[in-house]
mmCIF file of C-alpha atoms in Angstrom:
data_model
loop_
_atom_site.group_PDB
_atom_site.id
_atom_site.type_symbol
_atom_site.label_atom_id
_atom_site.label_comp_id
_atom_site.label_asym_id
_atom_site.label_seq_id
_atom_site.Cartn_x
_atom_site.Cartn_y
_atom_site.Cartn_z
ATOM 1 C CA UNK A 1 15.912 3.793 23.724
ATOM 2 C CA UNK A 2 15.712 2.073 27.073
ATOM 3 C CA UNK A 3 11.879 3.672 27.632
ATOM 4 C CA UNK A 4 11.125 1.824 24.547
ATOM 5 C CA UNK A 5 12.534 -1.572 25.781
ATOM 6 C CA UNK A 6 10.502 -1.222 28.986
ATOM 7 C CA UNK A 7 7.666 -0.605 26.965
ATOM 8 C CA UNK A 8 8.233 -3.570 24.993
ATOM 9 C CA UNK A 9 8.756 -5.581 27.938
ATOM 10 C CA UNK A 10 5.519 -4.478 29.196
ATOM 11 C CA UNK A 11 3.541 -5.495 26.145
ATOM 12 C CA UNK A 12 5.245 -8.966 26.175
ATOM 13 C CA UNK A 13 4.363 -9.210 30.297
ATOM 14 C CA UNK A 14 0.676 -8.353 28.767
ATOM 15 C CA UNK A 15 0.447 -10.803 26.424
ATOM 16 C CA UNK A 16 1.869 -13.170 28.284
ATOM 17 C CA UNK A 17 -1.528 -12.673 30.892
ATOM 18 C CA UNK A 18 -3.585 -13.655 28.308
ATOM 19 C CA UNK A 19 -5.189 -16.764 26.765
ATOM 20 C CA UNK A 20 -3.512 -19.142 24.480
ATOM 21 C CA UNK A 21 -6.622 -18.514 21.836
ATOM 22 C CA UNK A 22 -5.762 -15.018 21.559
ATOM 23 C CA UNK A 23 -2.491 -15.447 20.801
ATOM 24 C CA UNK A 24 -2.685 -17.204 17.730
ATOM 25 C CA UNK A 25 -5.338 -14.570 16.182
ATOM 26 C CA UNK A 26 -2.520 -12.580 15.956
ATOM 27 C CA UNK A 27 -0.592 -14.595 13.363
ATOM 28 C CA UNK A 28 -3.767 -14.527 11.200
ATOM 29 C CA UNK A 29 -3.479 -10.335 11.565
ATOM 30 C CA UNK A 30 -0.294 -11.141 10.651
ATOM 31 C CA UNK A 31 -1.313 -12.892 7.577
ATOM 32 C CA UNK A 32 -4.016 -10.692 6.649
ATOM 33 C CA UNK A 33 -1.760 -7.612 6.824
ATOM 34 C CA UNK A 34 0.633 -9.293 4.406
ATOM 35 C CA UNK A 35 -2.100 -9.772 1.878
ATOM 36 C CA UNK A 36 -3.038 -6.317 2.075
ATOM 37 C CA UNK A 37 0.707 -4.971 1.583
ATOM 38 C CA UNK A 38 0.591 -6.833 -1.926
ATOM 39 C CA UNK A 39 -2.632 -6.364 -3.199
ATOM 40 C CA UNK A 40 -1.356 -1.965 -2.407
ATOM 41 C CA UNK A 41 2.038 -3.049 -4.706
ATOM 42 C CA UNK A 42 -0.490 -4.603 -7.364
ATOM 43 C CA UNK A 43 -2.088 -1.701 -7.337
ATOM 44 C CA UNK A 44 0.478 0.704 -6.916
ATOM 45 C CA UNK A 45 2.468 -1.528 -10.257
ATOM 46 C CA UNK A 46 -0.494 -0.733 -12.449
ATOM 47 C CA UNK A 47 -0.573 2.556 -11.952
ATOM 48 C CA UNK A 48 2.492 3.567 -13.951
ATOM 49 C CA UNK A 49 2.299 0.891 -17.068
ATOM 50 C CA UNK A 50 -2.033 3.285 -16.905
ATOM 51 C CA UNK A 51 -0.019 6.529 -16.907
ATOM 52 C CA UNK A 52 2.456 5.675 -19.838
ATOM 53 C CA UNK A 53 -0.336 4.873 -22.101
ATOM 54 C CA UNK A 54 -2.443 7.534 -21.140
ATOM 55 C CA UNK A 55 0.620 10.235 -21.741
ATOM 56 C CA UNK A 56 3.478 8.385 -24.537
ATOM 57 C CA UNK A 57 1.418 5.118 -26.096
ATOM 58 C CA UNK A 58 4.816 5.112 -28.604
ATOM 59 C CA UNK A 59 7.134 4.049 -24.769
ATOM 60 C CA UNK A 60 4.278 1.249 -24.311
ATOM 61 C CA UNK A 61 4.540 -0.119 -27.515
ATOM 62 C CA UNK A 62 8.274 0.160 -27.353
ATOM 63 C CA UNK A 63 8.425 -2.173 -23.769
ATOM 64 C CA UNK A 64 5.784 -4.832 -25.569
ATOM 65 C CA UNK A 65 8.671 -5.064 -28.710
ATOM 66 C CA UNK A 66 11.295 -5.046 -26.011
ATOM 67 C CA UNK A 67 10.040 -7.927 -24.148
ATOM 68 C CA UNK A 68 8.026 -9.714 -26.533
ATOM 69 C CA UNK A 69 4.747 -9.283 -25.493
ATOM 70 C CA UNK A 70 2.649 -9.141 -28.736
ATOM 71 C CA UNK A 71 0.530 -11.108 -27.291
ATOM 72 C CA UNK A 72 -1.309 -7.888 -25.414
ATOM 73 C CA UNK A 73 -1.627 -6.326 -29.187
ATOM 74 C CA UNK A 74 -2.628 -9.043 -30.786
ATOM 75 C CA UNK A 75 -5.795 -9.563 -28.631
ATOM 76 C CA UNK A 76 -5.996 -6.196 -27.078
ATOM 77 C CA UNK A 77 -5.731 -2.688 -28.888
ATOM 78 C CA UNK A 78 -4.284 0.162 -26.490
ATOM 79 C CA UNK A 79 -7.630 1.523 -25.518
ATOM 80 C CA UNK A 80 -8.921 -1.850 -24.166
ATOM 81 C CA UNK A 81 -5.519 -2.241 -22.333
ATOM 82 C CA UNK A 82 -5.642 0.843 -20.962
ATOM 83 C CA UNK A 83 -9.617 0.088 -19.733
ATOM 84 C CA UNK A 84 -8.284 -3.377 -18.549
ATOM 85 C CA UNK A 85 -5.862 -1.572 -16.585
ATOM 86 C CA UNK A 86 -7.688 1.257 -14.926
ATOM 87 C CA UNK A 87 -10.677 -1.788 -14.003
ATOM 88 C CA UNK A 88 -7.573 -3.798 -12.353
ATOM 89 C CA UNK A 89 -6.771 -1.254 -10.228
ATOM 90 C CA UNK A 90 -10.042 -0.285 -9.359
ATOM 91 C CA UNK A 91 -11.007 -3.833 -8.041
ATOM 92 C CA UNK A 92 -8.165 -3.929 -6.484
ATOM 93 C CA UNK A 93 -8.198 -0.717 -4.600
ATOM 94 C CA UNK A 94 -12.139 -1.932 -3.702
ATOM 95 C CA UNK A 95 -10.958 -5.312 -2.186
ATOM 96 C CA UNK A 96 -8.390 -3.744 -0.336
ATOM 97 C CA UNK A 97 -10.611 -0.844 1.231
ATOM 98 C CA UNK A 98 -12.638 -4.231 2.378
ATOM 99 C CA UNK A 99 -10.169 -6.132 3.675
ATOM 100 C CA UNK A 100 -8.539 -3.144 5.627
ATOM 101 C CA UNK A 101 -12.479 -2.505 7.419
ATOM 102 C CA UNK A 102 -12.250 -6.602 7.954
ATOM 103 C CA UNK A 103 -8.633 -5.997 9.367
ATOM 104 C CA UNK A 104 -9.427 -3.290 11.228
ATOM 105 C CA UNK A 105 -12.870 -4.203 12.321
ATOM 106 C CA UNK A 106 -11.144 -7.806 13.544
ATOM 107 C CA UNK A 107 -8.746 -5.967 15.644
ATOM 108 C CA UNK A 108 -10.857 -3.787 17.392
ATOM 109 C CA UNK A 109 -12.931 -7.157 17.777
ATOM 110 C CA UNK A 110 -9.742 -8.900 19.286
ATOM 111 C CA UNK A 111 -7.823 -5.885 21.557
ATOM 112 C CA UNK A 112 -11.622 -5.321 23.086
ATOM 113 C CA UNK A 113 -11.537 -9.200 24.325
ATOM 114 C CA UNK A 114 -8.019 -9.133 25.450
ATOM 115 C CA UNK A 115 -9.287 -6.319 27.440
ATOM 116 C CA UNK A 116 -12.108 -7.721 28.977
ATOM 117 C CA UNK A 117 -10.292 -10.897 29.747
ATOM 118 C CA UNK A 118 -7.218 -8.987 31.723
ATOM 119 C CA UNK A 119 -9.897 -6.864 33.095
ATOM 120 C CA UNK A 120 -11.620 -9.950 34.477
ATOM 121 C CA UNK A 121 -8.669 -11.507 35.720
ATOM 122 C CA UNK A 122 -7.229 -7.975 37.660
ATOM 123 C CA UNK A 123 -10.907 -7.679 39.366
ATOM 124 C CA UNK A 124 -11.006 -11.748 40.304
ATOM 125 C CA UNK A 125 -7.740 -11.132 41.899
ATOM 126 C CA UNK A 126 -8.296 -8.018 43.537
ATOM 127 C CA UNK A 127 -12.248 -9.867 45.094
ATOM 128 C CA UNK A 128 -10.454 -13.342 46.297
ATOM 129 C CA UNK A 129 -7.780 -10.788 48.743
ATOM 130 C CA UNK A 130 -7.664 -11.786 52.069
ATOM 131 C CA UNK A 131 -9.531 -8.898 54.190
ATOM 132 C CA UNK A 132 -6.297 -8.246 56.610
ATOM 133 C CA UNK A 133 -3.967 -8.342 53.536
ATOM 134 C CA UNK A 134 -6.547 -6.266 51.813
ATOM 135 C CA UNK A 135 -6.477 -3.189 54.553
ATOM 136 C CA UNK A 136 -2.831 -3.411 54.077
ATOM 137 C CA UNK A 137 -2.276 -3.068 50.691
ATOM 138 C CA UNK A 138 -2.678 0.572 48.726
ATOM 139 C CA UNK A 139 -3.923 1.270 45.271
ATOM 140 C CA UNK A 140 -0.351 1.522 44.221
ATOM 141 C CA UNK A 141 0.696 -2.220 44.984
ATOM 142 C CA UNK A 142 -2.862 -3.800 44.039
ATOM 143 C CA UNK A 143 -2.116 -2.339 40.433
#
């Protein structure tokens, strides 16, 4: 448990190095990854109302007289729900494969910046040593 606090420590010593732009690309991540999570339970929710018609129409037609929704019957037979269904999650399941290349794609985009930019900053540091305090120092304490 404590090697995982020092590791979190690190990462907060890391992000602390860098920029103030990069920092708040991670609450749109943040945002993005949220959006995902519920268009999965969407898609995961439609799944099961798809499998009851396909198996037992009789327990589908018994939840639309148990909550009152005649409204699906009246402009929909079972067939068309059932196609309405299976198309929902479909689109669904499309727009999320996108959006989880755009997430994924974004964060490579972002981690490889963050990179460069500490990269930059560790090499500036280490070219602007004085020479003496350069001959003095080992690869251990310039790291």
């Amino acid at each position: 448990m404590n090697k995982k606090l020092i590791n979190l420590k690190k990462i907060f010593f890391l992000f602390s190095k860098v920029d103030s732009k990069y920092k708040t690309n991670i609450f749109f991540q943040i945002i993005l990854s949220v959006i995902l999570t519920i268009m999965e339970l969407f898609a995961l929710g439609a799944i099961l109302p798809a499998l009851i018609i396909l198996i037992k129409k009789d327990i589908f037609l018994g939840y639309i007289t148990k909550y009152n929704l005649y409204w699906v019957t009246d402009k929909f037979d079972l067939n068309q729900v059932l196609y309405l269904l299976l198309a929902f999650i479909f689109i669904i399941t499309l727009l999320r494969v996108f959006l989880s290349i755009f997430i994924n794609y974004y964060k490579f985009n972002y981690f490889t910046k963050i990179q460069h930019e500490l990269a930059k900053k560790l090499l500036t540091k280490y070219l602007n040593l004085n020479f003496a305090k350069f001959n003095n120092l080992n690869s251990g304490t310039l790291v």
